[in-house]
Structures are given as structure tokens and as C-alpha cells.
Short mmCIF file of C-alpha atoms and ligand atoms in Angstrom, two decimals:
data_model
loop_
_atom_site.label_atom_id
_atom_site.label_comp_id
_atom_site.label_asym_id
_atom_site.label_seq_id
_atom_site.Cartn_x
_atom_site.Cartn_y
_atom_site.Cartn_z
CA UNK A 1 6.96 16.54 -24.33
CA UNK A 2 4.72 18.68 -26.43
CA UNK A 3 4.55 22.57 -25.69
CA UNK A 4 2.15 23.50 -22.96
CA UNK A 5 -1.20 24.71 -24.05
CA UNK A 6 -1.89 28.22 -23.01
CA UNK A 7 -4.33 28.07 -20.07
CA UNK A 8 -6.72 30.63 -21.47
CA UNK A 9 -7.32 28.85 -24.59
CA UNK A 10 -8.36 25.75 -22.67
CA UNK A 11 -10.26 27.51 -19.89
CA UNK A 12 -12.27 29.68 -22.19
CA UNK A 13 -14.02 26.84 -23.80
CA UNK A 14 -14.18 24.81 -20.62
CA UNK A 15 -15.95 27.40 -18.75
CA UNK A 16 -18.33 28.00 -21.66
CA UNK A 17 -18.96 24.23 -21.81
CA UNK A 18 -19.33 23.84 -18.14
CA UNK A 19 -21.53 26.94 -17.87
CA UNK A 20 -23.86 25.32 -20.68
CA UNK A 21 -24.02 22.05 -18.80
CA UNK A 22 -24.41 23.27 -15.28
CA UNK A 23 -27.22 25.64 -15.16
CA UNK A 24 -25.42 28.83 -16.09
CA UNK A 25 -23.15 29.18 -13.15
CA UNK A 26 -20.20 26.96 -12.01
CA UNK A 27 -21.24 26.73 -8.39
CA UNK A 28 -22.23 23.05 -8.60
CA UNK A 29 -19.01 22.11 -10.44
CA UNK A 30 -16.86 24.07 -8.03
CA UNK A 31 -18.84 22.23 -5.23
CA UNK A 32 -18.03 18.86 -6.69
CA UNK A 33 -14.26 19.83 -7.10
CA UNK A 34 -14.22 21.06 -3.37
CA UNK A 35 -15.38 17.69 -2.23
CA UNK A 36 -12.82 15.93 -4.18
CA UNK A 37 -10.23 17.14 -1.79
CA UNK A 38 -7.57 17.73 -4.53
CA UNK A 39 -7.97 14.21 -6.21
CA UNK A 40 -6.07 14.28 -9.35
CA UNK A 41 -8.02 11.56 -11.31
CA UNK A 42 -11.69 11.55 -10.12
CA UNK A 43 -14.07 8.76 -11.15
CA UNK A 44 -17.05 9.99 -13.04
CA UNK A 45 -20.36 8.37 -12.25
CA UNK A 46 -23.82 8.52 -13.64
CA UNK A 47 -26.91 7.20 -11.72
CA UNK A 48 -29.51 8.01 -9.22
CA UNK A 49 -30.57 7.45 -5.87
CA UNK A 50 -33.75 7.32 -3.82
CA UNK A 51 -33.84 7.87 0.00
CA UNK A 52 -36.96 6.14 1.44
CA UNK A 53 -38.44 5.91 4.90
CA UNK A 54 -37.90 2.20 5.71
CA UNK A 55 -41.36 2.02 7.62
CA UNK A 56 -43.78 3.84 5.35
CA UNK A 57 -41.87 3.62 2.15
CA UNK A 58 -42.25 7.43 1.67
CA UNK A 59 -39.83 9.02 -0.61
CA UNK A 60 -37.84 11.50 1.41
CA UNK A 61 -35.40 12.54 -1.21
CA UNK A 62 -34.17 11.93 -4.75
CA UNK A 63 -30.97 12.45 -6.34
CA UNK A 64 -29.81 12.06 -9.98
CA UNK A 65 -26.60 13.00 -11.79
CA UNK A 66 -28.91 14.27 -14.47
CA UNK A 67 -28.78 17.75 -12.88
CA UNK A 68 -25.01 17.72 -12.41
CA UNK A 69 -22.57 19.43 -14.69
CA UNK A 70 -22.20 16.97 -17.84
CA UNK A 71 -24.77 14.78 -16.08
CA UNK A 72 -22.07 13.23 -14.05
CA UNK A 73 -20.88 13.02 -10.40
CA UNK A 74 -17.12 13.12 -9.63
CA UNK A 75 -15.87 11.10 -6.80
CA UNK A 76 -12.40 10.60 -5.24
CA UNK A 77 -10.34 7.95 -7.23
CA UNK A 78 -8.95 6.35 -3.93
CA UNK A 79 -5.70 5.55 -5.43
CA UNK A 80 -2.95 4.52 -3.02
CA UNK A 81 -0.08 5.66 -5.24
CA UNK A 82 1.25 9.03 -4.53
CA UNK A 83 2.55 9.22 -8.15
CA UNK A 84 -0.95 8.76 -9.32
CA UNK A 85 -3.00 10.84 -7.05
CA UNK A 86 -1.06 12.66 -4.06
CA UNK A 87 -4.49 13.58 -2.35
CA UNK A 88 -5.96 10.19 -2.36
CA UNK A 89 -2.51 8.69 -1.34
CA UNK A 90 -2.36 11.03 1.59
CA UNK A 91 -5.83 9.93 2.84
CA UNK A 92 -4.76 6.21 2.40
CA UNK A 93 -1.57 7.03 4.28
CA UNK A 94 -3.43 8.79 7.18
CA UNK A 95 -5.95 5.84 7.40
CA UNK A 96 -3.26 3.33 7.44
CA UNK A 97 -1.52 5.29 10.26
CA UNK A 98 -4.61 5.26 12.39
CA UNK A 99 -5.36 1.63 11.94
CA UNK A 100 -1.76 0.58 12.72
CA UNK A 101 -1.78 2.82 15.65
CA UNK A 102 -5.15 1.28 16.91
CA UNK A 103 -3.37 -2.07 16.82
CA UNK A 104 -0.61 -0.68 19.10
CA UNK A 105 -2.46 1.74 21.49
CA UNK A 106 -5.98 0.45 21.37
CA UNK A 107 -8.97 2.34 20.38
CA UNK A 108 -11.46 2.00 17.46
CA UNK A 109 -12.80 -1.10 18.98
CA UNK A 110 -9.43 -2.59 20.03
CA UNK A 111 -8.83 -3.01 23.84
CA UNK A 112 -6.34 -0.57 25.38
CA UNK A 113 -4.52 -3.43 26.99
CA UNK A 114 -2.86 -4.41 23.70
CA UNK A 115 -0.21 -1.93 24.83
CA UNK A 116 1.00 -4.35 27.26
CA UNK A 117 1.14 -7.35 24.90
CA UNK A 118 4.32 -8.55 23.24
CA UNK A 119 4.69 -6.68 19.98
CA UNK A 120 7.46 -6.36 17.48
CA UNK A 121 8.29 -4.60 14.13
CA UNK A 122 9.78 -7.39 11.96
CA UNK A 123 11.42 -6.81 8.62
CA UNK A 124 11.69 -9.78 6.25
CA UNK A 125 13.85 -9.38 3.26
CA UNK A 126 14.74 -11.25 0.02
CA UNK A 127 17.98 -13.16 -0.50
CA UNK A 128 20.71 -11.89 -2.92
CA UNK A 129 20.25 -12.50 -6.64
CA UNK A 130 23.83 -10.72 -7.44
CA UNK A 131 25.88 -8.11 -6.00
CA UNK A 132 24.29 -4.69 -6.19
CA UNK A 133 25.85 -1.14 -5.44
CA UNK A 134 25.35 -0.36 -1.82
CA UNK A 135 24.58 3.06 -0.21
CA UNK A 136 25.62 4.35 3.15
CA UNK A 137 25.32 2.35 6.34
CA UNK A 138 22.64 2.62 9.02
CA UNK A 139 24.45 5.48 10.58
CA UNK A 140 24.33 7.40 7.35
CA UNK A 141 28.12 7.19 6.80
CA UNK A 142 29.20 6.06 3.33
CA UNK A 143 30.82 2.67 3.28
CA UNK A 144 32.98 0.81 0.62
CA UNK A 145 30.44 -0.61 -1.82
CA UNK A 146 31.57 -4.24 -2.57
CA UNK A 147 35.32 -4.88 -1.98
CA UNK A 148 35.75 -8.37 -3.32
CA UNK A 149 38.59 -10.45 -4.33
CA UNK A 150 36.56 -12.72 -6.47
CA UNK A 151 33.48 -11.77 -8.42
CA UNK A 152 32.01 -8.38 -9.16
CA UNK A 153 33.58 -5.73 -7.04
CA UNK A 154 33.27 -1.89 -6.43
CA UNK A 155 35.46 0.04 -4.22
CA UNK A 156 33.58 3.38 -4.29
CA UNK A 157 31.90 5.05 -1.43
CA UNK A 158 28.29 5.93 -2.71
CA UNK A 159 26.11 8.74 -1.27
CA UNK A 160 22.41 7.89 -0.53
CA UNK A 161 21.11 9.89 -3.60
CA UNK A 162 23.10 8.08 -6.29
CA UNK A 163 20.99 6.42 -9.00
CA UNK A 164 23.53 3.56 -9.09
CA UNK A 165 22.18 2.14 -5.67
CA UNK A 166 20.51 -1.16 -6.02
CA UNK A 167 21.82 -1.60 -9.53
CA UNK A 168 23.71 -4.76 -10.18
CA UNK A 169 27.50 -4.44 -10.26
CA UNK A 170 27.62 -7.07 -13.14
CA UNK A 171 24.23 -7.34 -14.97
CA UNK A 172 25.71 -10.24 -16.96
CA UNK A 173 25.79 -12.52 -14.00
CA UNK A 174 22.79 -11.21 -12.15
CA UNK A 175 19.84 -13.81 -11.63
CA UNK A 176 17.00 -11.84 -13.20
CA UNK A 177 14.86 -14.94 -13.54
CA UNK A 178 15.36 -15.93 -9.85
CA UNK A 179 14.67 -12.29 -8.79
CA UNK A 180 11.36 -12.19 -10.70
CA UNK A 181 10.23 -15.71 -9.45
CA UNK A 182 11.14 -14.64 -6.06
CA UNK A 183 8.87 -11.30 -6.22
CA UNK A 184 5.99 -13.62 -7.81
CA UNK A 185 6.32 -15.97 -4.76
CA UNK A 186 6.63 -13.36 -2.03
CA UNK A 187 3.15 -13.65 -1.10
CA UNK A 188 3.33 -17.54 -0.77
CA UNK A 189 6.47 -17.07 1.40
CA UNK A 190 4.70 -14.68 3.71
CA UNK A 191 1.82 -17.18 4.03
CA UNK A 192 4.08 -19.82 4.87
CA UNK A 193 5.90 -17.70 7.36
CA UNK A 194 2.66 -16.94 9.21
CA UNK A 195 1.82 -20.75 9.53
CA UNK A 196 5.31 -21.64 10.67
CA UNK A 197 5.44 -18.76 13.06
CA UNK A 198 2.46 -20.31 15.00
CA UNK A 199 4.09 -23.81 14.91
CA UNK A 200 7.38 -22.47 16.16
CA UNK A 201 5.78 -20.60 19.01
CA UNK A 202 3.85 -23.64 20.03
CA UNK A 203 7.18 -25.63 19.81
CA UNK A 204 9.19 -23.18 21.86
CA UNK A 205 6.63 -22.86 24.52
CA UNK A 206 6.18 -26.69 24.93
CA UNK A 207 2.64 -26.76 23.83
CA UNK A 208 0.76 -28.78 21.22
CA UNK A 209 -0.23 -26.71 18.27
CA UNK A 210 -3.97 -26.97 19.15
CA UNK A 211 -3.54 -25.89 22.72
CA UNK A 212 -1.21 -23.04 21.65
CA UNK A 213 -3.80 -21.90 18.99
CA UNK A 214 -6.74 -22.06 21.63
CA UNK A 215 -4.77 -19.92 24.12
CA UNK A 216 -2.75 -17.40 21.96
CA UNK A 217 -3.60 -15.36 18.90
CA UNK A 218 -0.94 -14.14 16.56
CA UNK A 219 -1.99 -10.77 14.87
CA UNK A 220 -0.32 -9.28 11.89
CA UNK A 221 -0.23 -6.10 10.08
CA UNK A 222 2.09 -5.97 7.13
CA UNK A 223 3.14 -3.80 4.29
CA UNK A 224 5.23 -4.54 1.30
CA UNK A 225 8.04 -2.17 0.14
CA UNK A 226 10.27 -2.28 -2.73
CA UNK A 227 14.06 -2.07 -2.16
CA UNK A 228 16.13 -0.01 -4.64
CA UNK A 229 17.20 -3.37 -6.38
CA UNK A 230 13.54 -3.99 -7.31
CA UNK A 231 12.87 -6.65 -4.86
CA UNK A 232 9.92 -6.70 -2.44
CA UNK A 233 10.31 -6.91 1.27
CA UNK A 234 7.81 -6.88 4.16
CA UNK A 235 7.45 -4.87 7.30
CA UNK A 236 5.13 -6.46 9.78
CA UNK A 237 3.73 -5.43 13.26
CA UNK A 238 3.38 -8.74 14.95
CA UNK A 239 1.41 -8.96 18.30
CA UNK A 240 0.65 -11.86 20.61
CA UNK A 241 -2.88 -11.74 22.31
CA UNK A 242 -4.53 -14.08 24.77
CA UNK A 243 -7.87 -15.60 23.67
CA UNK A 244 -10.73 -17.65 24.86
CA UNK A 245 -13.63 -19.52 23.27
CA UNK A 246 -15.55 -16.23 22.78
CA UNK A 247 -12.73 -14.96 20.48
CA UNK A 248 -12.21 -11.96 22.78
CA UNK A 249 -8.85 -10.37 22.90
CA UNK A 250 -7.28 -11.10 26.45
CA UNK A 251 -3.95 -10.42 28.06
CA UNK A 252 -1.55 -13.10 26.74
CA UNK A 253 -0.28 -15.92 29.10
CA UNK A 254 2.85 -14.98 31.16
CA UNK A 255 5.18 -17.13 29.10
CA UNK A 256 4.17 -15.40 25.82
CA UNK A 257 7.02 -12.83 25.80
CA UNK A 258 8.77 -10.58 23.42
CA UNK A 259 11.89 -13.08 23.57
CA UNK A 260 9.66 -16.02 22.80
CA UNK A 261 8.28 -14.18 19.71
CA UNK A 262 11.51 -12.90 18.59
CA UNK A 263 13.11 -16.55 18.68
CA UNK A 264 10.07 -17.98 16.81
CA UNK A 265 10.26 -15.30 14.09
CA UNK A 266 13.82 -15.96 13.46
CA UNK A 267 13.47 -19.72 13.48
CA UNK A 268 10.36 -19.65 11.20
CA UNK A 269 11.80 -17.29 8.70
CA UNK A 270 14.75 -19.75 8.47
CA UNK A 271 12.58 -22.69 7.91
CA UNK A 272 10.41 -21.31 4.92
CA UNK A 273 11.41 -22.90 1.61
CA UNK A 274 9.60 -23.11 -1.60
CA UNK A 275 10.94 -24.94 -4.86
CA UNK A 276 11.19 -22.50 -7.73
CA UNK A 277 10.26 -23.88 -11.20
CA UNK A 278 13.48 -24.95 -12.74
CA UNK A 279 14.24 -22.72 -15.74
CA UNK A 280 18.07 -23.17 -15.42
CA UNK A 281 18.51 -20.13 -13.20
CA UNK A 282 20.89 -19.92 -10.13
CA UNK A 283 18.16 -19.53 -7.55
CA UNK A 284 16.33 -22.94 -7.47
CA UNK A 285 14.93 -22.61 -3.85
CA UNK A 286 12.83 -19.62 -2.74
CA UNK A 287 13.58 -18.43 0.78
CA UNK A 288 13.84 -15.37 2.90
CA UNK A 289 17.16 -13.55 2.98
CA UNK A 290 19.48 -13.68 5.92
CA UNK A 291 18.78 -10.17 7.06
CA UNK A 292 15.90 -10.50 9.50
CA UNK A 293 15.27 -7.44 11.64
CA UNK A 294 13.07 -7.97 14.84
CA UNK A 295 12.67 -5.02 17.06
CA UNK A 296 10.38 -4.70 20.17
CA UNK A 297 7.81 -1.88 20.13
CA UNK A 298 7.87 0.04 23.25
CA UNK A 299 4.82 1.52 24.84
CA UNK A 300 4.52 5.29 24.98
CA UNK A 301 4.88 8.47 22.94
CA UNK A 302 8.51 9.10 23.29
CA UNK A 303 10.75 5.94 23.22
CA UNK A 304 14.27 7.37 23.19
CA UNK A 305 17.21 6.64 21.15
CA UNK A 306 16.96 3.58 18.95
CA UNK A 307 13.85 2.32 20.67
CA UNK A 308 10.77 2.08 18.52
CA UNK A 309 7.75 4.00 19.89
CA UNK A 310 4.10 3.16 18.89
CA UNK A 311 3.87 6.34 17.03
CA UNK A 312 7.07 5.75 15.09
CA UNK A 313 6.05 2.43 14.04
CA UNK A 314 2.57 3.47 12.78
CA UNK A 315 4.27 6.32 10.84
CA UNK A 316 6.71 3.97 9.26
CA UNK A 317 4.17 1.52 8.09
CA UNK A 318 1.92 4.18 6.78
CA UNK A 319 4.77 5.67 4.74
CA UNK A 320 5.72 2.33 3.30
CA UNK A 321 2.14 1.74 2.36
CA UNK A 322 2.03 4.50 -0.28
CA UNK A 323 5.54 3.80 -1.55
CA UNK A 324 4.79 1.76 -4.66
CA UNK A 325 7.25 -0.23 -6.85
CA UNK A 326 8.26 2.95 -8.97
CA UNK A 327 10.70 3.83 -6.35
CA UNK A 328 12.72 0.95 -7.79
CA UNK A 329 12.62 2.67 -11.31
CA UNK A 330 9.74 0.95 -12.96
CA UNK A 331 6.30 2.05 -14.50
CA UNK A 332 3.53 3.02 -12.27
CA UNK A 333 0.98 1.24 -14.48
CA UNK A 334 0.55 -2.03 -16.47
CA UNK A 335 3.04 -2.69 -19.20
CA UNK A 336 1.69 -3.17 -22.76
CA UNK A 337 3.43 -4.90 -25.53
CA UNK A 338 3.91 -1.58 -27.39
CA UNK A 339 5.90 -0.16 -24.18
CA UNK A 340 8.65 -2.79 -24.40
CA UNK A 341 10.82 -1.18 -27.06
CA UNK A 342 10.67 2.24 -25.35
CA UNK A 343 10.85 1.44 -21.71
CA UNK A 344 13.98 3.49 -21.21
CA UNK A 345 12.21 6.52 -22.91
CA UNK A 346 9.41 6.06 -20.32
CA UNK A 347 11.96 6.63 -17.54
CA UNK A 348 12.54 2.98 -16.54
CA UNK A 349 16.08 2.18 -15.34
CA UNK A 350 18.25 -0.42 -17.11
CA UNK A 351 17.85 -2.74 -14.07
CA UNK A 352 14.06 -2.47 -13.88
CA UNK A 353 13.92 -2.65 -17.77
CA UNK A 354 15.65 -6.24 -17.58
CA UNK A 355 13.39 -7.15 -14.84
CA UNK A 356 10.17 -6.24 -16.81
CA UNK A 357 11.49 -7.96 -19.93
CA UNK A 358 12.27 -11.03 -17.81
CA UNK A 359 8.76 -10.92 -16.37
CA UNK A 360 7.20 -10.46 -19.86
CA UNK A 361 9.18 -13.32 -21.38
CA UNK A 362 8.37 -15.70 -18.58
CA UNK A 363 4.79 -14.64 -18.96
CA UNK A 364 4.46 -16.16 -22.33
CA UNK A 365 1.92 -18.88 -22.02
CA UNK A 366 3.09 -20.86 -24.95
CA UNK A 367 6.81 -21.22 -23.79
CA UNK A 368 6.12 -21.37 -19.97
CA UNK A 369 2.57 -22.93 -19.60
CA UNK A 370 3.57 -23.87 -16.02
CA UNK A 371 3.97 -20.21 -14.94
CA UNK A 372 0.57 -19.10 -16.26
CA UNK A 373 -0.84 -18.70 -12.64
CA UNK A 374 1.82 -16.15 -11.85
CA UNK A 375 0.29 -13.79 -14.44
CA UNK A 376 3.76 -12.32 -14.88
CA UNK A 377 2.72 -10.10 -17.86
CA UNK A 378 -0.09 -8.46 -15.96
CA UNK A 379 2.37 -7.85 -13.14
CA UNK A 380 5.50 -6.94 -15.13
CA UNK A 381 5.33 -3.30 -14.00
CA UNK A 382 5.48 -4.70 -10.42
CA UNK A 383 8.55 -6.75 -11.34
CA UNK A 384 6.47 -9.88 -10.62
CA UNK A 385 4.97 -9.16 -7.29
CA UNK A 386 1.15 -9.41 -7.39
CA UNK A 387 0.42 -9.46 -3.63
CA UNK A 388 -1.38 -6.99 -1.62
CA UNK A 389 0.51 -3.87 -0.47
CA UNK A 390 -0.90 -3.91 3.03
CA UNK A 391 -2.74 -6.71 4.83
CA UNK A 392 -3.92 -7.29 8.36
CA UNK A 393 -5.11 -10.41 10.16
CA UNK A 394 -8.69 -9.87 11.29
CA UNK A 395 -7.95 -9.24 15.08
CA UNK A 396 -5.12 -6.90 14.45
CA UNK A 397 -7.36 -3.67 14.58
CA UNK A 398 -9.91 -1.93 12.63
CA UNK A 399 -9.86 -2.11 8.73
CA UNK A 400 -9.56 0.56 5.98
CA UNK A 401 -13.22 -0.19 5.04
CA UNK A 402 -14.30 0.43 8.58
CA UNK A 403 -12.50 3.90 8.45
CA UNK A 404 -13.99 4.74 5.07
CA UNK A 405 -17.44 3.80 6.53
CA UNK A 406 -16.84 5.99 9.58
CA UNK A 407 -16.14 8.86 7.14
CA UNK A 408 -19.01 8.25 5.02
CA UNK A 409 -21.15 8.06 8.05
CA UNK A 410 -19.77 11.30 9.36
CA UNK A 411 -20.89 12.98 5.95
CA UNK A 412 -24.30 11.37 6.20
CA UNK A 413 -24.70 12.82 9.70
CA UNK A 414 -23.81 16.35 8.34
CA UNK A 415 -26.09 15.88 5.35
CA UNK A 416 -29.03 14.63 7.64
CA UNK A 417 -28.50 17.63 9.90
CA UNK A 418 -28.63 20.02 7.08
CA UNK A 419 -31.95 18.25 5.88
CA UNK A 420 -33.39 18.19 9.40
CA UNK A 421 -33.91 14.51 9.55
CA UNK A 422 -32.64 11.66 11.83
CA UNK A 423 -29.70 9.92 10.33
CA UNK A 424 -29.77 6.26 9.83
CA UNK A 425 -33.48 6.22 9.75
CA UNK A 426 -33.57 5.95 6.02
CA UNK A 427 -33.19 3.43 3.23
CA UNK A 428 -31.11 4.39 0.29
CA UNK A 429 -31.72 2.75 -3.12
CA UNK A 430 -29.11 3.61 -5.70
CA UNK A 431 -27.95 2.71 -9.08
CA UNK A 432 -24.52 3.85 -10.36
CA UNK A 433 -22.47 3.21 -13.45
CA UNK A 434 -18.89 4.19 -14.42
CA UNK A 435 -18.61 7.02 -16.89
CA UNK A 436 -14.89 7.64 -16.94
CA UNK A 437 -12.04 8.94 -15.08
CA UNK A 438 -10.14 12.10 -14.82
CA UNK A 439 -10.59 15.76 -15.63
CA UNK A 440 -10.46 17.12 -19.25
CA UNK A 441 -7.21 19.13 -19.60
CA UNK A 442 -8.88 22.43 -19.16
CA UNK A 443 -11.00 21.35 -16.25
CA UNK A 444 -7.81 19.92 -14.64
CA UNK A 445 -6.06 23.32 -15.03
CA UNK A 446 -9.10 25.01 -13.44
CA UNK A 447 -9.39 22.45 -10.64
CA UNK A 448 -5.68 22.77 -9.77
CA UNK A 449 -5.97 26.47 -9.39
CA UNK A 450 -8.98 26.13 -7.33
CA UNK A 451 -7.57 23.53 -5.08
CA UNK A 452 -4.52 25.65 -4.48
CA UNK A 453 -6.66 28.49 -3.34
CA UNK A 454 -9.19 26.58 -1.41
CA UNK A 455 -8.92 25.44 2.19
CA UNK A 456 -11.44 22.61 1.70
CA UNK A 457 -9.36 20.85 -0.96
CA UNK A 458 -6.33 21.03 1.12
CA UNK A 459 -8.18 19.46 3.99
CA UNK A 460 -6.70 16.10 3.64
CA UNK A 461 -3.17 17.37 3.24
CA UNK A 462 -3.62 19.54 6.37
CA UNK A 463 -5.14 16.67 8.39
CA UNK A 464 -2.13 14.39 7.41
CA UNK A 465 0.37 17.37 8.14
CA UNK A 466 -1.29 17.62 11.63
CA UNK A 467 -0.94 13.83 12.17
CA UNK A 468 2.69 13.95 11.25
CA UNK A 469 3.62 16.91 13.40
CA UNK A 470 1.70 15.66 16.20
CA UNK A 471 2.68 12.12 16.20
CA UNK A 472 6.10 12.38 14.81
CA UNK A 473 5.46 10.67 11.52
CA UNK A 474 8.94 10.15 10.02
CA UNK A 475 9.90 11.50 6.62
ZN1 ZN B 501 -7.64 10.53 -6.22
ZN1 ZN B 502 29.26 0.51 -6.07
#
């Protein structure tokens, strides 16, 4: 890293520059920064909007970025990754928390009766691609890592913070190709699982598929998480609802129980298979790993002991949603050809480096034309996984978009109140274009100092802290 640039040297010109471009005082710039709520990489927009009365066509207000500092408006980047933007990731996490919670407790358009429906938290994992160093057991006590007579062995007892965890014991025999191909097909495996689950539920309840589908709806909310070994796995809230022709969410039939759901999840997981492209690797059939965890979700705030309360589940899922691939030692951005020789210098672990190189090689369209659709070079930094981090079926609960709209609507109400008009009675015509992203280094230093001293900018962090302490969001 180069030596830090003295703040004063940057801030001097920045303030001069800003003052020149923002009508002599910094108030408008400070206002913009305050509204960003601590966003680290704001998106810069140029454009204008006109607010009209929809009946008369009368212009009620006009806004143009021409009058903003530098002629640009900064808005929050909305990045989900905490390593890219802690403030926006915190908002994403809080939103995810609220929508998972709504799917469990009702509210935000979901009937409260969902609390009595069969619901579980299921964890679907990947199979083994070779022995990796293992951390402490579920009770937190260190266990002997991999005591084996044949094949790679390790007799140490590792603690939870050892960087060795998840790294192959013998990289020479590890199935890197199988691992990358599995990540690249994880989304397909999940899709197949959801189809099989409905079939297995119908089979176990002795109904035809069409009768089952007419009577019961299976709702999902899932998030992807990377294990230390660099393979993705899924946590999913799965709920059974009753339904009728109108599509309304009803209490499920009496035979639709947690036990039925548990059994069908396990048999559906075991039934999913996909043929992997044959590149001579050890793993030729892609399937789920043997470790399937299915835990019922109890109604109530304080399920004791090992029981999962609704609050706990919403907290877990929200936490996983902002934990990206970099926890497994990879990059938090796309890999470029120029990065390949210096991956280790960029902080990538030896194991993640081999996975990235494997993905990059398999992504060569001339050598592997059949793999083109997996877009493995584009997703090399994700170790092959190109799926969504969190998805929900339509009936599960509200959506992130709905939550964002609710926030935008709230701001609109505040604005309308200030302007003395009736909200929602206007028509906004706007044109925006992208002008860039991020602060200049000087601005960034200034904004950071400002964010630390400003209550407004800490608003989202505080909001989340409240949610965490009130609702027991686990660390
Ligand atoms: Zn941001
Ligand atoms: Zn070990």
C-alpha cells in the first residue's frame, strides 16, 4: 500500500472545489451526504424530474441536478456485500430480516395465521470433493480433524479461527473441477429440489400431484451461504399453506404436518441428481450432500434451548444474506485476466486460488464450448456459483422491492408535507443517467468524518442495532 495522503492536503482542494460548484456553501453537499446514510460508494446521477398535477397538467415542481454540487445527485449504492458498503448491507440485512419475519409471523400483507402453519428451516449442503480440515463440533469443542487409516489424515484439534479450516488436507487429490461444476449447478439443483418436494409431498399424502397442488401451496424463502471450503449451501424457510381457487393463503389441511414436510424434504433431497459434464473429474453426478438439517420453527418470541424461534430464524437468514463469497477467501469483485498471476497478493487463499483458476480454465470457450452457458469466467470470483443470494416464492411474504417502495413512499410523504401538498396526487416525469460511482478520495475522507459525527448518517446502523437487540438477531 502507498503512504496515506495527509487529510488536509486533500480536504483543502476538495472544499475549494465543492464550494466553487455548490453555490459558495457546502450545505447542499452535506445534505446529500447525510441522506446517503453512510453509503461508502454512492452512485452519481445527472438528470431532472418534473412533478405535474395529473388532472390539470400544471407543473408543481421541477428538480434538476444542474443546481447540485458538481451537477450531480448522489444516491445510495444499495450493495448487499458488507465488504463493499457496510451501510447499504446493513439496510439489506434489516429488510431481509423483516420479510423473513413477515413470512413467519404475518404482517406486511401476510395473514397472521401463518404462525400455525407447518414451517421448517432446512439446510441443504454440497457433497464432499475431498477431505478438508474440520473445526470444532456443534457444541464448540475441538474435535480430532480427520483421523483416517487410508487417504489424507489430520489428527489435530483445530480451533474455530484457524485459517486452515475448510482447506483441503491433500490438495493433490481434491476434486476442484467437480467442486466448481457443483457450484455452477447449485441453482439447478435447488430448482429440481423444489419440484421434487411438491411431488414427494403429494406421494406421501396419497394424493395426485394435481389434487395436492390445488389444495396446498409450498412457500420458500432461501439464502445461499458459502462454507469455508468455498462451496455454496442453502438455508431455506419452507412453509405449507392451504389454498383455494382464488389463490388466498388459507390454513393447511390437517394432514399437512411438520412431520410430512420433514419426510418429503429428506426424500426429495436424496432424489435430486444431475449428470455433470464429463471432464474426467471424480464427481460425475451432481447431488446434495448427505448432511440435511431440517428443524421445525416454533411460534413465539422465546423458544428455549435448541428450539428455533421465529425471531432467531429471521435473524439467521438475514445474516446469511449479506455474507458473501469472500468469507471463503476469494475476491469481492469479478476476476480479470490480469488478476490471475497475483491472486495471492490480492489476499486470496491457496484453496480459493485453485478454485478461481479452475473456473477460469473451464470458462475458456475454445477448450470447453459445452460449458459456455455456465459463464465460469464471469463468476470465477464466486467460485462458479452464479445464482441469486436470496430468493422467495411469490406467496412467502412481502418482497425487498415492496419494502424499498414503502421507504420511498415514506420519504414522499415527508416531502409532500413539507411542500404542503397531498401526496400521491402528482405525476412525476423523470430522466436520469449514470454519471459514475463513489466519492473522490478527499470527499470520502470528509464524508467519513461527517458520517461519524452525524446522527442521521448512523440512522440505518442504529435501526439495525435496535432490531438486533430487540429481536435477538444472532451474531
Ligand atoms: Zn452503499
Ligand atoms: Zn486438520
